[in-house]
Short mmCIF file of C-alpha atoms in Angstrom, two decimals:
data_model
loop_
_atom_site.label_atom_id
_atom_site.label_comp_id
_atom_site.label_asym_id
_atom_site.label_seq_id
_atom_site.Cartn_x
_atom_site.Cartn_y
_atom_site.Cartn_z
CA MET A 1 -6.96 60.32 8.27
CA VAL A 2 -3.67 59.37 6.62
CA VAL A 3 -3.46 56.20 8.75
CA VAL A 4 -7.06 55.25 7.81
CA ALA A 5 -6.30 55.84 4.12
CA ILE A 6 -3.14 53.71 4.29
CA GLY A 7 -5.03 51.01 6.20
CA ALA A 8 -7.81 50.94 3.60
CA PHE A 9 -5.25 50.78 0.80
CA ALA A 10 -3.43 47.86 2.49
CA LEU A 11 -6.70 46.03 3.13
CA THR A 12 -7.62 46.35 -0.54
CA PHE A 13 -4.45 44.53 -1.59
CA ALA A 14 -4.84 41.94 1.17
CA LEU A 15 -8.38 40.96 0.10
CA VAL A 16 -7.28 38.90 -2.92
CA PRO A 17 -4.93 36.58 -1.01
CA LEU A 18 -7.37 36.41 1.91
CA TYR A 19 -10.19 35.44 -0.46
CA ARG A 20 -8.01 32.76 -2.08
CA ILE A 21 -7.03 31.34 1.32
CA ALA A 22 -10.65 31.31 2.50
CA CYS A 23 -11.86 29.56 -0.65
CA GLU A 24 -9.11 26.96 -0.79
CA LYS A 25 -8.55 26.21 2.91
CA VAL A 26 -11.97 26.80 4.43
CA PHE A 27 -14.33 25.85 1.60
CA GLY A 28 -12.08 23.53 -0.42
CA ILE A 29 -12.68 25.40 -3.69
CA ARG A 30 -9.76 25.68 -6.06
CA LEU A 31 -9.73 29.08 -7.77
CA GLU A 32 -7.05 28.87 -10.40
CA ARG A 33 -4.93 26.27 -12.04
CA THR A 34 -1.43 26.81 -13.36
CA ALA A 35 0.83 24.47 -15.28
CA SER A 36 3.17 24.09 -12.32
CA GLU A 37 0.43 23.25 -9.79
CA GLY A 38 -0.18 19.60 -9.01
CA VAL A 39 1.33 18.17 -12.19
CA GLN A 40 0.95 14.40 -12.13
CA ASP A 41 2.88 11.77 -14.02
CA ALA A 42 0.95 11.06 -17.26
CA THR A 43 1.18 7.28 -16.88
CA ALA A 44 -0.16 7.39 -13.33
CA ALA A 45 -3.04 9.64 -14.40
CA ALA A 46 -3.90 7.30 -17.27
CA LYS A 47 -4.20 4.34 -14.88
CA ARG A 48 -6.33 6.20 -12.34
CA VAL A 49 -10.05 5.45 -12.33
CA ILE A 50 -12.66 7.61 -10.62
CA THR A 51 -16.22 6.59 -9.83
CA VAL A 52 -18.81 9.16 -10.86
CA GLN A 53 -22.24 8.74 -9.29
CA PHE A 54 -25.35 10.32 -10.82
CA ASP A 55 -28.40 11.53 -8.92
CA GLY A 56 -31.51 13.43 -9.91
CA GLY A 57 -34.73 14.71 -8.44
CA VAL A 58 -37.47 17.29 -8.84
CA ASN A 59 -38.94 20.00 -6.66
CA SER A 60 -42.43 19.14 -5.40
CA LYS A 61 -44.02 21.79 -7.67
CA LEU A 62 -42.70 20.16 -10.85
CA PRO A 63 -44.88 17.29 -12.13
CA TRP A 64 -42.03 15.35 -13.71
CA ASP A 65 -40.27 12.06 -13.18
CA PHE A 66 -36.53 12.67 -13.46
CA SER A 67 -33.64 10.25 -12.89
CA PRO A 68 -30.27 9.22 -14.31
CA ASN A 69 -30.26 6.39 -16.86
CA GLN A 70 -26.98 5.20 -15.34
CA VAL A 71 -26.32 5.38 -11.59
CA THR A 72 -22.51 5.09 -11.66
CA MET A 73 -19.72 5.23 -14.21
CA GLN A 74 -16.00 4.45 -13.99
CA VAL A 75 -14.02 7.23 -15.70
CA VAL A 76 -10.39 7.94 -16.48
CA PRO A 77 -9.48 11.57 -15.74
CA GLY A 78 -8.80 13.63 -18.83
CA GLU A 79 -11.19 11.71 -21.10
CA LEU A 80 -14.60 12.86 -22.37
CA TYR A 81 -17.66 10.91 -21.20
CA GLU A 82 -21.39 11.11 -21.80
CA THR A 83 -24.39 9.99 -19.80
CA THR A 84 -28.10 10.73 -20.01
CA TYR A 85 -30.92 11.61 -17.65
CA HIS A 86 -34.53 10.54 -18.25
CA ALA A 87 -37.33 13.07 -17.86
CA ARG A 88 -41.10 12.57 -18.21
CA ASN A 89 -43.83 15.16 -17.81
CA THR A 90 -46.57 13.44 -15.78
CA SER A 91 -49.02 16.34 -16.04
CA GLU A 92 -51.64 17.12 -18.68
CA ARG A 93 -50.05 20.47 -19.56
CA THR A 94 -46.82 21.79 -21.02
CA VAL A 95 -44.32 22.50 -18.24
CA VAL A 96 -40.89 24.18 -18.32
CA GLY A 97 -38.22 23.09 -15.85
CA SER A 98 -34.77 24.42 -15.00
CA ALA A 99 -32.07 22.13 -13.62
CA VAL A 100 -29.65 23.12 -10.88
CA PRO A 101 -26.49 20.98 -10.79
CA SER A 102 -24.24 20.24 -7.83
CA VAL A 103 -20.99 18.32 -7.50
CA ALA A 104 -19.88 16.57 -4.32
CA PRO A 105 -17.48 16.69 -2.63
CA ALA A 106 -17.36 20.47 -3.06
CA ARG A 107 -13.58 20.51 -3.52
CA ALA A 108 -14.00 18.28 -6.60
CA SER A 109 -16.25 20.82 -8.34
CA GLY A 110 -13.30 22.73 -9.78
CA TYR A 111 -12.06 19.53 -11.42
CA PHE A 112 -15.39 18.46 -12.95
CA SER A 113 -16.24 20.19 -16.25
CA LYS A 114 -19.51 19.80 -18.16
CA THR A 115 -19.01 20.47 -21.88
CA GLU A 116 -22.65 19.85 -22.80
CA CYS A 117 -25.56 19.80 -20.38
CA PHE A 118 -29.34 20.08 -20.36
CA CYS A 119 -28.85 22.37 -17.35
CA PHE A 120 -27.54 25.12 -19.64
CA THR A 121 -31.09 25.83 -20.88
CA ALA A 122 -34.60 25.50 -19.50
CA GLN A 123 -36.34 22.34 -20.72
CA THR A 124 -39.90 22.32 -22.07
CA LEU A 125 -41.86 19.07 -21.97
CA LYS A 126 -45.37 18.76 -23.39
CA ALA A 127 -48.00 16.77 -21.50
CA GLY A 128 -46.79 13.16 -21.23
CA GLU A 129 -43.58 13.86 -23.18
CA VAL A 130 -40.54 11.71 -22.42
CA ARG A 131 -36.96 12.79 -23.16
CA ASP A 132 -33.43 11.53 -22.55
CA MET A 133 -31.15 14.50 -21.89
CA PRO A 134 -27.36 14.21 -22.37
CA VAL A 135 -24.51 15.41 -20.17
CA ARG A 136 -20.93 15.39 -21.46
CA PHE A 137 -18.16 15.85 -18.94
CA ILE A 138 -14.44 15.60 -18.25
CA VAL A 139 -12.73 15.00 -14.90
CA ASP A 140 -9.48 16.96 -14.64
CA PRO A 141 -6.41 14.69 -14.23
CA ASN A 142 -5.22 17.04 -11.44
CA LEU A 143 -8.10 15.95 -9.20
CA PRO A 144 -6.64 15.35 -5.72
CA ALA A 145 -5.53 11.74 -5.31
CA ASP A 146 -7.68 11.17 -2.23
CA VAL A 147 -10.91 11.89 -4.17
CA LYS A 148 -12.08 8.52 -5.48
CA THR A 149 -15.79 9.26 -5.99
CA ILE A 150 -17.60 12.29 -7.40
CA THR A 151 -21.37 12.71 -7.27
CA LEU A 152 -23.16 14.77 -9.94
CA SER A 153 -26.64 15.67 -8.80
CA TYR A 154 -29.43 17.66 -10.46
CA THR A 155 -32.61 19.08 -9.03
CA PHE A 156 -35.25 20.30 -11.46
CA PHE A 157 -37.46 23.21 -10.50
CA LYS A 158 -40.60 24.44 -12.25
CA ASN A 159 -39.98 27.71 -14.09
CA ASP A 160 -43.35 29.42 -13.57
CA THR A 161 -42.68 32.35 -15.93
CA LEU A 162 -41.53 30.19 -18.85
CA THR A 163 -44.25 27.61 -18.15
CA ALA A 164 -46.92 30.31 -18.46
CA GLN A 165 -45.35 31.47 -21.74
CA ALA A 166 -45.06 27.90 -23.06
CA GLN A 167 -48.66 27.04 -22.19
CA GLY A 168 -49.74 30.17 -24.02
CA THR A 169 -47.65 29.47 -27.14
CA ALA A 170 -47.29 25.64 -26.88
CA GLN A 171 -43.51 25.65 -27.44
CA ALA A 172 -41.72 22.32 -27.48
CA ALA A 173 -38.09 23.37 -27.91
CA PRO A 174 -35.71 24.15 -25.02
CA VAL A 175 -36.02 27.76 -23.90
CA PRO A 176 -32.82 29.68 -23.03
CA LEU A 177 -32.57 30.52 -19.32
CA SER A 178 -31.96 34.16 -20.20
CA ALA A 179 -35.35 34.49 -21.94
CA PRO A 180 -37.61 37.26 -20.56
#
């Protein structure tokens, strides 16, 4: 029993480094950033340009047209940028949608930060309503040098619960995702 207890204790302490290794080496996800990790020369980072591609789509249950207003953008890491996505409710009823973002390649996701995004809240569009929705983002200057292109993609899904509530109360404002 003592050997099992010692083994369990040792495994508990080994899980953190094993998790970090699995995330970084197997899945390419960077867990933490420190000042000493991957520090690049400021002049080289300022000259570096990354291509950001934008993509958007909807689930088949959501009667919306949704697409980026700009397909690509050249960005300098460390600077704040903004783009917009265009959404239009093609149905004859109020519909609430929730956006799910993804960043490719996966190992770039830890270096891509959204400071403002329509994906943070559910979006309510009345019948026929059209809206441009902003996304503000920053690409970390410590992005690995071999990553030249990042793709930001959104898929909108119909939020049945919030749609039923919105159709009953005819709300037009964005609804927080944490609403009951």
